[in-house]
Amino acid sequence: MSKHFDDKWKHLQQIKSTKEQKDTTRKRVLKTIEAQTVNFAPRNLFPMKSIAVTAIFLMVSGVFLWLILQESGQPQTAYEEPIGLEQFSWKLTDVYPEKSGDGMLLYRKGNPVEVGAVKEVTEEEINELVTSLPMYVEETLESFPYPGTMYIEHVKMMEVSSRYHFFIAFTDEKWIHITFDYPKLEYAEIFYAMSTLELKGKEPYVHVEQLYVTHGYGDLLYPVGLEPVSISPEKEIYHWSNASSKLYSDYLGKVVDGPGNWQQQTVDGLTHTFVHGTWETELTITLDGKEIIYEFVYHNQEE
């Protein structure tokens, strides 16, 4: 057996490739290597290029999307910036706002003295103000263009005896805080401003019926929309642009049915006289065209 395998091995050793066969084999190997190199490179390069291009596209798209959102104001709210002059107006043209810090100050035309202010506040700030200041009146104004809450602060100043505070919901987290100083502004002016207030982008509630409010700490109802002509302790004259016989008649009924103890005594045409059952005050109300006149007589008062 051993001799048989030895003979086979010697026979195989005698078989050798010719030079041409070796060259042919070498060329085939080189072609195979070249083919593998050509085919291998693209299969790895293209995925890498695709990933790089995709990353650049996403980055550029993200930048453009950010710019578009900034231009459109999204996702910012319409009132992310503090309230500005362009968002605020009313028909009390004699009083105007001026930008100041993060809010506005209110002035009367021709007078550099501040008569009020406008500012955005949070609910926490409202609570702090209401609890820290001497507030004597709290009232909900449901029928005004922008329902809110009114407070009257007692102020011990030479030029200011009371300060009106109005809080109106502005956004989900912000309120508009408007203040007016009396007697720098008359009561009628304060309520005329609030009854005609317009906030840009915030639809006002339109109340078709005449509104009525009390002035100061008193209990006499006045129509909203009066413009002061002449004011003194004994006589008040206002311009009432909406005045009519029907509105005047309705108003006189409101005086009797209102919060005060006013009892009607005499009627002389468009002049009606009332007496206050508690304070012994006599009041005469007269409608003269578009002017409504109030005359007060205070009985049993020390001079």
PDB file of C-alpha atoms in Angstrom:
ATOM      1  CA  MET A   1       0.000   0.000   0.000  1.00  0.00           C
ATOM      2  CA  SER A   2       2.760   2.334   0.862  1.00  0.00           C
ATOM      3  CA  LYS A   3       4.539   1.700  -2.458  1.00  0.00           C
ATOM      4  CA  HIS A   4       1.295   2.329  -4.368  1.00  0.00           C
ATOM      5  CA  PHE A   5       0.753   5.819  -2.821  1.00  0.00           C
ATOM      6  CA  ASP A   6       4.364   6.749  -3.319  1.00  0.00           C
ATOM      7  CA  ASP A   7       4.027   6.024  -7.014  1.00  0.00           C
ATOM      8  CA  LYS A   8       0.926   8.264  -7.222  1.00  0.00           C
ATOM      9  CA  TRP A   9       2.648  11.155  -5.446  1.00  0.00           C
ATOM     10  CA  LYS A  10       5.698  10.910  -7.758  1.00  0.00           C
ATOM     11  CA  HIS A  11       3.363  11.002 -10.737  1.00  0.00           C
ATOM     12  CA  LEU A  12       1.600  14.190  -9.481  1.00  0.00           C
ATOM     13  CA  GLN A  13       4.899  15.927  -8.842  1.00  0.00           C
ATOM     14  CA  GLN A  14       5.817  15.425 -12.480  1.00  0.00           C
ATOM     15  CA  ILE A  15       2.686  17.408 -13.625  1.00  0.00           C
ATOM     16  CA  LYS A  16       3.655  21.125 -13.995  1.00  0.00           C
ATOM     17  CA  SER A  17       1.864  24.169 -15.500  1.00  0.00           C
ATOM     18  CA  THR A  18       3.289  25.680 -18.620  1.00  0.00           C
ATOM     19  CA  LYS A  19       4.316  29.358 -18.756  1.00  0.00           C
ATOM     20  CA  GLU A  20       1.243  30.246 -20.815  1.00  0.00           C
ATOM     21  CA  GLN A  21      -1.042  28.550 -18.281  1.00  0.00           C
ATOM     22  CA  LYS A  22       0.582  30.470 -15.445  1.00  0.00           C
ATOM     23  CA  ASP A  23       0.098  33.814 -17.319  1.00  0.00           C
ATOM     24  CA  THR A  24      -3.505  32.996 -18.052  1.00  0.00           C
ATOM     25  CA  THR A  25      -4.193  32.118 -14.421  1.00  0.00           C
ATOM     26  CA  ARG A  26      -2.466  35.306 -13.243  1.00  0.00           C
ATOM     27  CA  LYS A  27      -4.602  37.475 -15.559  1.00  0.00           C
ATOM     28  CA  ARG A  28      -7.789  35.809 -14.389  1.00  0.00           C
ATOM     29  CA  VAL A  29      -6.873  36.467 -10.740  1.00  0.00           C
ATOM     30  CA  LEU A  30      -6.114  40.135 -11.473  1.00  0.00           C
ATOM     31  CA  LYS A  31      -9.403  40.550 -13.348  1.00  0.00           C
ATOM     32  CA  THR A  32     -11.253  38.970 -10.464  1.00  0.00           C
ATOM     33  CA  ILE A  33      -9.582  41.340  -7.984  1.00  0.00           C
ATOM     34  CA  GLU A  34     -10.326  44.356 -10.168  1.00  0.00           C
ATOM     35  CA  ALA A  35     -13.935  43.256 -10.584  1.00  0.00           C
ATOM     36  CA  GLN A  36     -14.284  42.847  -6.818  1.00  0.00           C
ATOM     37  CA  THR A  37     -12.787  46.309  -6.229  1.00  0.00           C
ATOM     38  CA  VAL A  38     -15.077  48.004  -8.747  1.00  0.00           C
ATOM     39  CA  ASN A  39     -18.165  46.251  -7.509  1.00  0.00           C
ATOM     40  CA  PHE A  40     -17.311  46.671  -3.810  1.00  0.00           C
ATOM     41  CA  ALA A  41     -16.678  50.417  -3.730  1.00  0.00           C
ATOM     42  CA  PRO A  42     -20.039  51.664  -5.063  1.00  0.00           C
ATOM     43  CA  ARG A  43     -22.046  49.410  -2.747  1.00  0.00           C
ATOM     44  CA  ASN A  44     -20.469  51.150   0.250  1.00  0.00           C
ATOM     45  CA  LEU A  45     -20.014  54.682  -1.141  1.00  0.00           C
ATOM     46  CA  PHE A  46     -23.591  55.288  -2.283  1.00  0.00           C
ATOM     47  CA  PRO A  47     -25.193  54.591   1.131  1.00  0.00           C
ATOM     48  CA  MET A  48     -22.687  56.958   2.754  1.00  0.00           C
ATOM     49  CA  LYS A  49     -23.474  59.677   0.206  1.00  0.00           C
ATOM     50  CA  SER A  50     -27.210  59.138   0.719  1.00  0.00           C
ATOM     51  CA  ILE A  51     -26.874  59.510   4.467  1.00  0.00           C
ATOM     52  CA  ALA A  52     -24.836  62.720   4.112  1.00  0.00           C
ATOM     53  CA  VAL A  53     -27.274  64.247   1.594  1.00  0.00           C
ATOM     54  CA  THR A  54     -30.248  63.320   3.766  1.00  0.00           C
ATOM     55  CA  ALA A  55     -28.656  64.924   6.838  1.00  0.00           C
ATOM     56  CA  ILE A  56     -27.914  68.160   4.947  1.00  0.00           C
ATOM     57  CA  PHE A  57     -31.458  68.240   3.555  1.00  0.00           C
ATOM     58  CA  LEU A  58     -32.989  67.801   6.991  1.00  0.00           C
ATOM     59  CA  MET A  59     -30.774  70.514   8.455  1.00  0.00           C
ATOM     60  CA  VAL A  60     -31.621  73.026   5.708  1.00  0.00           C
ATOM     61  CA  SER A  61     -35.314  72.132   5.909  1.00  0.00           C
ATOM     62  CA  GLY A  62     -35.227  72.660   9.663  1.00  0.00           C
ATOM     63  CA  VAL A  63     -33.716  76.129   9.281  1.00  0.00           C
ATOM     64  CA  PHE A  64     -36.333  77.148   6.711  1.00  0.00           C
ATOM     65  CA  LEU A  65     -39.131  75.774   8.881  1.00  0.00           C
ATOM     66  CA  TRP A  66     -37.836  77.739  11.858  1.00  0.00           C
ATOM     67  CA  LEU A  67     -37.718  80.950   9.811  1.00  0.00           C
ATOM     68  CA  ILE A  68     -41.252  80.389   8.516  1.00  0.00           C
ATOM     69  CA  LEU A  69     -42.569  79.832  12.045  1.00  0.00           C
ATOM     70  CA  GLN A  70     -40.840  82.981  13.224  1.00  0.00           C
ATOM     71  CA  GLU A  71     -42.380  85.039  10.418  1.00  0.00           C
ATOM     72  CA  SER A  72     -45.870  83.636  10.942  1.00  0.00           C
ATOM     73  CA  GLY A  73     -45.736  84.150  14.693  1.00  0.00           C
ATOM     74  CA  GLN A  74     -46.318  80.456  15.424  1.00  0.00           C
ATOM     75  CA  PRO A  75     -46.243  78.876  17.869  1.00  0.00           C
ATOM     76  CA  GLN A  76     -46.104  82.235  19.659  1.00  0.00           C
ATOM     77  CA  THR A  77     -49.421  83.677  20.835  1.00  0.00           C
ATOM     78  CA  ALA A  78     -50.803  86.848  19.266  1.00  0.00           C
ATOM     79  CA  TYR A  79     -50.028  88.763  22.482  1.00  0.00           C
ATOM     80  CA  GLU A  80     -46.647  87.361  23.509  1.00  0.00           C
ATOM     81  CA  GLU A  81     -45.242  90.885  23.414  1.00  0.00           C
ATOM     82  CA  PRO A  82     -46.490  93.393  26.027  1.00  0.00           C
ATOM     83  CA  ILE A  83     -49.619  95.339  25.076  1.00  0.00           C
ATOM     84  CA  GLY A  84     -48.729  98.149  22.678  1.00  0.00           C
ATOM     85  CA  LEU A  85     -50.250 101.354  21.375  1.00  0.00           C
ATOM     86  CA  GLU A  86     -51.399  99.669  18.147  1.00  0.00           C
ATOM     87  CA  GLN A  87     -53.534  97.189  20.105  1.00  0.00           C
ATOM     88  CA  PHE A  88     -55.312  99.707  22.306  1.00  0.00           C
ATOM     89  CA  SER A  89     -58.000 102.327  21.572  1.00  0.00           C
ATOM     90  CA  TRP A  90     -61.232 103.917  22.851  1.00  0.00           C
ATOM     91  CA  LYS A  91     -63.534 106.832  22.014  1.00  0.00           C
ATOM     92  CA  LEU A  92     -62.385 109.003  24.898  1.00  0.00           C
ATOM     93  CA  THR A  93     -60.179 110.980  22.524  1.00  0.00           C
ATOM     94  CA  ASP A  94     -59.168 113.507  25.183  1.00  0.00           C
ATOM     95  CA  VAL A  95     -57.159 110.779  26.953  1.00  0.00           C
ATOM     96  CA  TYR A  96     -54.373 108.960  25.128  1.00  0.00           C
ATOM     97  CA  PRO A  97     -51.705 106.345  25.983  1.00  0.00           C
ATOM     98  CA  GLU A  98     -47.939 106.644  25.689  1.00  0.00           C
ATOM     99  CA  LYS A  99     -45.516 103.709  25.755  1.00  0.00           C
ATOM    100  CA  SER A 100     -43.592 103.372  29.004  1.00  0.00           C
ATOM    101  CA  GLY A 101     -41.455 100.390  29.986  1.00  0.00           C
ATOM    102  CA  ASP A 102     -43.505  97.200  29.742  1.00  0.00           C
ATOM    103  CA  GLY A 103     -46.818  99.071  29.664  1.00  0.00           C
ATOM    104  CA  MET A 104     -48.391 102.463  28.904  1.00  0.00           C
ATOM    105  CA  LEU A 105     -49.158 105.660  30.790  1.00  0.00           C
ATOM    106  CA  LEU A 106     -52.346 107.655  30.205  1.00  0.00           C
ATOM    107  CA  TYR A 107     -52.409 111.432  29.723  1.00  0.00           C
ATOM    108  CA  ARG A 108     -55.007 114.091  29.022  1.00  0.00           C
ATOM    109  CA  LYS A 109     -54.344 116.179  25.938  1.00  0.00           C
ATOM    110  CA  GLY A 110     -52.586 119.427  26.774  1.00  0.00           C
ATOM    111  CA  ASN A 111     -51.631 118.211  30.255  1.00  0.00           C
ATOM    112  CA  PRO A 112     -48.334 116.422  31.014  1.00  0.00           C
ATOM    113  CA  VAL A 113     -49.676 114.946  34.270  1.00  0.00           C
ATOM    114  CA  GLU A 114     -50.294 111.190  34.300  1.00  0.00           C
ATOM    115  CA  VAL A 115     -53.969 110.262  34.780  1.00  0.00           C
ATOM    116  CA  GLY A 116     -53.725 106.462  34.606  1.00  0.00           C
ATOM    117  CA  ALA A 117     -51.797 103.468  33.369  1.00  0.00           C
ATOM    118  CA  VAL A 118     -52.122 100.238  31.372  1.00  0.00           C
ATOM    119  CA  LYS A 119     -50.108  97.097  32.031  1.00  0.00           C
ATOM    120  CA  GLU A 120     -50.209  93.319  31.637  1.00  0.00           C
ATOM    121  CA  VAL A 121     -50.363  91.337  34.888  1.00  0.00           C
ATOM    122  CA  THR A 122     -50.664  87.721  35.990  1.00  0.00           C
ATOM    123  CA  GLU A 123     -53.309  86.281  38.284  1.00  0.00           C
ATOM    124  CA  GLU A 124     -50.751  86.168  41.078  1.00  0.00           C
ATOM    125  CA  GLU A 125     -49.996  89.874  40.616  1.00  0.00           C
ATOM    126  CA  ILE A 126     -53.713  90.685  40.674  1.00  0.00           C
ATOM    127  CA  ASN A 127     -54.124  88.889  44.000  1.00  0.00           C
ATOM    128  CA  GLU A 128     -51.126  90.729  45.431  1.00  0.00           C
ATOM    129  CA  LEU A 129     -52.503  94.111  44.330  1.00  0.00           C
ATOM    130  CA  VAL A 130     -56.018  93.489  45.609  1.00  0.00           C
ATOM    131  CA  THR A 131     -54.847  92.267  49.006  1.00  0.00           C
ATOM    132  CA  SER A 132     -52.136  94.888  49.517  1.00  0.00           C
ATOM    133  CA  LEU A 133     -54.094  98.026  48.554  1.00  0.00           C
ATOM    134  CA  PRO A 134     -57.039  99.642  50.404  1.00  0.00           C
ATOM    135  CA  MET A 135     -59.800  98.519  48.020  1.00  0.00           C
ATOM    136  CA  TYR A 136     -63.319  99.504  49.055  1.00  0.00           C
ATOM    137  CA  VAL A 137     -65.388  98.468  46.052  1.00  0.00           C
ATOM    138  CA  GLU A 138     -65.370  95.259  44.005  1.00  0.00           C
ATOM    139  CA  GLU A 139     -67.760  94.881  41.098  1.00  0.00           C
ATOM    140  CA  THR A 140     -68.031  92.545  38.107  1.00  0.00           C
ATOM    141  CA  LEU A 141     -68.663  94.338  34.802  1.00  0.00           C
ATOM    142  CA  GLU A 142     -70.437  91.699  32.724  1.00  0.00           C
ATOM    143  CA  SER A 143     -72.008  93.840  29.988  1.00  0.00           C
ATOM    144  CA  PHE A 144     -69.005  95.954  29.023  1.00  0.00           C
ATOM    145  CA  PRO A 145     -67.136  95.246  25.751  1.00  0.00           C
ATOM    146  CA  TYR A 146     -64.627  93.140  27.694  1.00  0.00           C
ATOM    147  CA  PRO A 147     -66.120  91.722  30.896  1.00  0.00           C
ATOM    148  CA  GLY A 148     -63.860  92.137  33.874  1.00  0.00           C
ATOM    149  CA  THR A 149     -63.597  93.171  37.501  1.00  0.00           C
ATOM    150  CA  MET A 150     -63.484  96.708  38.869  1.00  0.00           C
ATOM    151  CA  TYR A 151     -61.994  97.841  42.164  1.00  0.00           C
ATOM    152  CA  ILE A 152     -61.912 101.326  43.706  1.00  0.00           C
ATOM    153  CA  GLU A 153     -58.854 102.113  45.780  1.00  0.00           C
ATOM    154  CA  HIS A 154     -58.915 104.834  48.418  1.00  0.00           C
ATOM    155  CA  VAL A 155     -55.850 107.005  47.767  1.00  0.00           C
ATOM    156  CA  LYS A 156     -54.484 109.607  50.173  1.00  0.00           C
ATOM    157  CA  MET A 157     -52.856 112.019  47.752  1.00  0.00           C
ATOM    158  CA  MET A 158     -53.245 115.729  47.113  1.00  0.00           C
ATOM    159  CA  GLU A 159     -54.396 115.288  43.504  1.00  0.00           C
ATOM    160  CA  VAL A 160     -55.950 111.812  43.728  1.00  0.00           C
ATOM    161  CA  SER A 161     -58.731 110.762  46.099  1.00  0.00           C
ATOM    162  CA  SER A 162     -59.574 107.414  44.484  1.00  0.00           C
ATOM    163  CA  ARG A 163     -58.077 105.150  41.857  1.00  0.00           C
ATOM    164  CA  TYR A 164     -60.140 102.875  39.621  1.00  0.00           C
ATOM    165  CA  HIS A 165     -58.666  99.458  38.806  1.00  0.00           C
ATOM    166  CA  PHE A 166     -60.008  97.380  35.921  1.00  0.00           C
ATOM    167  CA  PHE A 167     -58.794  93.827  35.232  1.00  0.00           C
ATOM    168  CA  ILE A 168     -59.677  92.298  31.845  1.00  0.00           C
ATOM    169  CA  ALA A 169     -58.730  88.802  30.662  1.00  0.00           C
ATOM    170  CA  PHE A 170     -56.254  89.196  27.775  1.00  0.00           C
ATOM    171  CA  THR A 171     -54.721  85.733  27.167  1.00  0.00           C
ATOM    172  CA  ASP A 172     -54.885  82.413  28.999  1.00  0.00           C
ATOM    173  CA  GLU A 173     -52.275  83.642  31.471  1.00  0.00           C
ATOM    174  CA  LYS A 174     -52.362  87.438  31.234  1.00  0.00           C
ATOM    175  CA  TRP A 175     -54.781  90.204  32.227  1.00  0.00           C
ATOM    176  CA  ILE A 176     -54.895  93.853  31.216  1.00  0.00           C
ATOM    177  CA  HIS A 177     -54.726  96.134  34.244  1.00  0.00           C
ATOM    178  CA  ILE A 178     -56.078  99.642  33.570  1.00  0.00           C
ATOM    179  CA  THR A 179     -56.058 102.355  36.222  1.00  0.00           C
ATOM    180  CA  PHE A 180     -57.646 105.818  36.278  1.00  0.00           C
ATOM    181  CA  ASP A 181     -57.115 108.576  38.853  1.00  0.00           C
ATOM    182  CA  TYR A 182     -60.081 110.575  40.142  1.00  0.00           C
ATOM    183  CA  PRO A 183     -60.579 113.571  40.050  1.00  0.00           C
ATOM    184  CA  LYS A 184     -57.915 113.941  37.348  1.00  0.00           C
ATOM    185  CA  LEU A 185     -60.542 112.157  35.273  1.00  0.00           C
ATOM    186  CA  GLU A 186     -64.247 112.426  36.041  1.00  0.00           C
ATOM    187  CA  TYR A 187     -66.272 109.292  36.736  1.00  0.00           C
ATOM    188  CA  ALA A 188     -68.176 109.650  33.470  1.00  0.00           C
ATOM    189  CA  GLU A 189     -64.902 109.822  31.510  1.00  0.00           C
ATOM    190  CA  ILE A 190     -63.612 106.680  33.189  1.00  0.00           C
ATOM    191  CA  PHE A 191     -66.675 104.629  32.273  1.00  0.00           C
ATOM    192  CA  TYR A 192     -66.932 106.162  28.806  1.00  0.00           C
ATOM    193  CA  ALA A 193     -63.379 104.953  28.158  1.00  0.00           C
ATOM    194  CA  MET A 194     -64.118 101.442  29.423  1.00  0.00           C
ATOM    195  CA  SER A 195     -67.425 101.191  27.553  1.00  0.00           C
ATOM    196  CA  THR A 196     -65.734 102.018  24.228  1.00  0.00           C
ATOM    197  CA  LEU A 197     -62.481 100.110  24.777  1.00  0.00           C
ATOM    198  CA  GLU A 198     -61.173  98.080  21.814  1.00  0.00           C
ATOM    199  CA  LEU A 199     -58.297  95.599  21.909  1.00  0.00           C
ATOM    200  CA  LYS A 200     -56.933  94.634  18.505  1.00  0.00           C
ATOM    201  CA  GLY A 201     -57.441  90.948  17.772  1.00  0.00           C
ATOM    202  CA  LYS A 202     -59.856  90.496  20.680  1.00  0.00           C
ATOM    203  CA  GLU A 203     -63.516  90.718  19.644  1.00  0.00           C
ATOM    204  CA  PRO A 204     -65.536  93.005  21.979  1.00  0.00           C
ATOM    205  CA  TYR A 205     -68.958  92.134  23.310  1.00  0.00           C
ATOM    206  CA  VAL A 206     -71.543  94.506  21.827  1.00  0.00           C
ATOM    207  CA  HIS A 207     -74.277  95.343  24.336  1.00  0.00           C
ATOM    208  CA  VAL A 208     -77.213  96.866  22.468  1.00  0.00           C
ATOM    209  CA  GLU A 209     -78.962  98.148  25.590  1.00  0.00           C
ATOM    210  CA  GLN A 210     -77.980 101.235  27.571  1.00  0.00           C
ATOM    211  CA  LEU A 211     -75.536 100.528  30.412  1.00  0.00           C
ATOM    212  CA  TYR A 212     -75.744 102.162  33.846  1.00  0.00           C
ATOM    213  CA  VAL A 213     -73.157 102.540  36.604  1.00  0.00           C
ATOM    214  CA  THR A 214     -72.755 104.349  39.896  1.00  0.00           C
ATOM    215  CA  HIS A 215     -70.146 107.097  40.191  1.00  0.00           C
ATOM    216  CA  GLY A 216     -67.613 106.763  42.958  1.00  0.00           C
ATOM    217  CA  TYR A 217     -68.983 105.431  46.225  1.00  0.00           C
ATOM    218  CA  GLY A 218     -72.476 106.786  45.542  1.00  0.00           C
ATOM    219  CA  ASP A 219     -75.664 104.835  44.902  1.00  0.00           C
ATOM    220  CA  LEU A 220     -77.129 106.931  42.075  1.00  0.00           C
ATOM    221  CA  LEU A 221     -77.089 105.254  38.674  1.00  0.00           C
ATOM    222  CA  TYR A 222     -75.799 107.202  35.686  1.00  0.00           C
ATOM    223  CA  PRO A 223     -76.017 106.251  31.989  1.00  0.00           C
ATOM    224  CA  VAL A 224     -72.711 105.050  30.541  1.00  0.00           C
ATOM    225  CA  GLY A 225     -71.504 107.257  27.698  1.00  0.00           C
ATOM    226  CA  LEU A 226     -71.825 110.667  29.342  1.00  0.00           C
ATOM    227  CA  GLU A 227     -69.235 113.335  28.524  1.00  0.00           C
ATOM    228  CA  PRO A 228     -68.680 115.930  31.282  1.00  0.00           C
ATOM    229  CA  VAL A 229     -69.526 119.524  30.401  1.00  0.00           C
ATOM    230  CA  SER A 230     -69.439 121.114  33.853  1.00  0.00           C
ATOM    231  CA  ILE A 231     -69.000 119.382  37.228  1.00  0.00           C
ATOM    232  CA  SER A 232     -69.430 120.861  40.718  1.00  0.00           C
ATOM    233  CA  PRO A 233     -70.703 119.464  44.054  1.00  0.00           C
ATOM    234  CA  GLU A 234     -74.160 121.007  43.515  1.00  0.00           C
ATOM    235  CA  LYS A 235     -74.564 120.710  39.740  1.00  0.00           C
ATOM    236  CA  GLU A 236     -73.385 118.277  37.090  1.00  0.00           C
ATOM    237  CA  ILE A 237     -73.936 118.755  33.355  1.00  0.00           C
ATOM    238  CA  TYR A 238     -73.149 116.026  30.830  1.00  0.00           C
ATOM    239  CA  HIS A 239     -73.495 115.591  27.091  1.00  0.00           C
ATOM    240  CA  TRP A 240     -75.479 112.419  26.413  1.00  0.00           C
ATOM    241  CA  SER A 241     -75.121 111.661  22.698  1.00  0.00           C
ATOM    242  CA  ASN A 242     -77.583 108.727  22.818  1.00  0.00           C
ATOM    243  CA  ALA A 243     -80.276 110.662  24.654  1.00  0.00           C
ATOM    244  CA  SER A 244     -83.895 110.135  23.582  1.00  0.00           C
ATOM    245  CA  SER A 245     -87.302 110.362  25.253  1.00  0.00           C
ATOM    246  CA  LYS A 246     -87.475 106.598  25.625  1.00  0.00           C
ATOM    247  CA  LEU A 247     -83.962 106.216  27.011  1.00  0.00           C
ATOM    248  CA  TYR A 248     -84.587 109.070  29.423  1.00  0.00           C
ATOM    249  CA  SER A 249     -87.827 107.496  30.646  1.00  0.00           C
ATOM    250  CA  ASP A 250     -86.123 104.132  31.067  1.00  0.00           C
ATOM    251  CA  TYR A 251     -83.269 105.779  32.937  1.00  0.00           C
ATOM    252  CA  LEU A 252     -85.569 107.502  35.432  1.00  0.00           C
ATOM    253  CA  GLY A 253     -87.094 104.114  36.207  1.00  0.00           C
ATOM    254  CA  LYS A 254     -83.577 102.747  36.832  1.00  0.00           C
ATOM    255  CA  VAL A 255     -82.924 105.553  39.342  1.00  0.00           C
ATOM    256  CA  VAL A 256     -85.954 104.468  41.424  1.00  0.00           C
ATOM    257  CA  ASP A 257     -85.261 100.734  41.078  1.00  0.00           C
ATOM    258  CA  GLY A 258     -81.484 101.064  41.463  1.00  0.00           C
ATOM    259  CA  PRO A 259     -79.255 100.411  44.471  1.00  0.00           C
ATOM    260  CA  GLY A 260     -80.039 103.762  46.132  1.00  0.00           C
ATOM    261  CA  ASN A 261     -83.054 104.750  48.181  1.00  0.00           C
ATOM    262  CA  TRP A 262     -84.237 107.391  45.671  1.00  0.00           C
ATOM    263  CA  GLN A 263     -87.941 108.223  45.704  1.00  0.00           C
ATOM    264  CA  GLN A 264     -89.563 110.339  42.989  1.00  0.00           C
ATOM    265  CA  GLN A 265     -91.411 113.413  44.306  1.00  0.00           C
ATOM    266  CA  THR A 266     -92.441 115.685  41.442  1.00  0.00           C
ATOM    267  CA  VAL A 267     -92.502 115.762  37.651  1.00  0.00           C
ATOM    268  CA  ASP A 268     -92.434 118.925  35.544  1.00  0.00           C
ATOM    269  CA  GLY A 269     -92.084 118.075  31.878  1.00  0.00           C
ATOM    270  CA  LEU A 270     -88.602 116.638  31.470  1.00  0.00           C
ATOM    271  CA  THR A 271     -87.577 117.687  34.991  1.00  0.00           C
ATOM    272  CA  HIS A 272     -87.918 115.029  37.691  1.00  0.00           C
ATOM    273  CA  THR A 273     -87.219 115.545  41.379  1.00  0.00           C
ATOM    274  CA  PHE A 274     -86.137 112.762  43.731  1.00  0.00           C
ATOM    275  CA  VAL A 275     -85.427 112.585  47.453  1.00  0.00           C
ATOM    276  CA  HIS A 276     -83.007 110.167  49.045  1.00  0.00           C
ATOM    277  CA  GLY A 277     -84.774 108.388  51.888  1.00  0.00           C
ATOM    278  CA  THR A 278     -81.595 107.916  53.894  1.00  0.00           C
ATOM    279  CA  TRP A 279     -79.376 110.931  53.285  1.00  0.00           C
ATOM    280  CA  GLU A 280     -82.090 113.596  52.977  1.00  0.00           C
ATOM    281  CA  THR A 281     -80.642 114.732  49.683  1.00  0.00           C
ATOM    282  CA  GLU A 282     -82.857 116.298  47.022  1.00  0.00           C
ATOM    283  CA  LEU A 283     -81.987 115.598  43.388  1.00  0.00           C
ATOM    284  CA  THR A 284     -83.414 117.183  40.249  1.00  0.00           C
ATOM    285  CA  ILE A 285     -82.705 115.575  36.876  1.00  0.00           C
ATOM    286  CA  THR A 286     -83.477 117.447  33.655  1.00  0.00           C
ATOM    287  CA  LEU A 287     -83.012 116.433  30.024  1.00  0.00           C
ATOM    288  CA  ASP A 288     -82.342 119.403  27.748  1.00  0.00           C
ATOM    289  CA  GLY A 289     -81.782 118.159  24.209  1.00  0.00           C
ATOM    290  CA  LYS A 290     -78.590 116.104  24.390  1.00  0.00           C
ATOM    291  CA  GLU A 291     -77.619 117.470  27.795  1.00  0.00           C
ATOM    292  CA  ILE A 292     -78.619 115.837  31.059  1.00  0.00           C
ATOM    293  CA  ILE A 293     -78.422 118.029  34.161  1.00  0.00           C
ATOM    294  CA  TYR A 294     -78.172 116.938  37.804  1.00  0.00           C
ATOM    295  CA  GLU A 295     -78.828 119.439  40.623  1.00  0.00           C
ATOM    296  CA  PHE A 296     -78.257 118.429  44.254  1.00  0.00           C
ATOM    297  CA  VAL A 297     -79.564 120.047  47.448  1.00  0.00           C
ATOM    298  CA  TYR A 298     -78.101 118.652  50.675  1.00  0.00           C
ATOM    299  CA  HIS A 299     -80.437 119.160  53.674  1.00  0.00           C
ATOM    300  CA  ASN A 300     -79.449 119.134  57.337  1.00  0.00           C
ATOM    301  CA  GLN A 301     -75.750 119.368  56.635  1.00  0.00           C
ATOM    302  CA  GLU A 302     -73.417 121.524  58.686  1.00  0.00           C
ATOM    303  CA  GLU A 303     -72.099 124.491  56.769  1.00  0.00           C
TER     304      GLU A 303
END
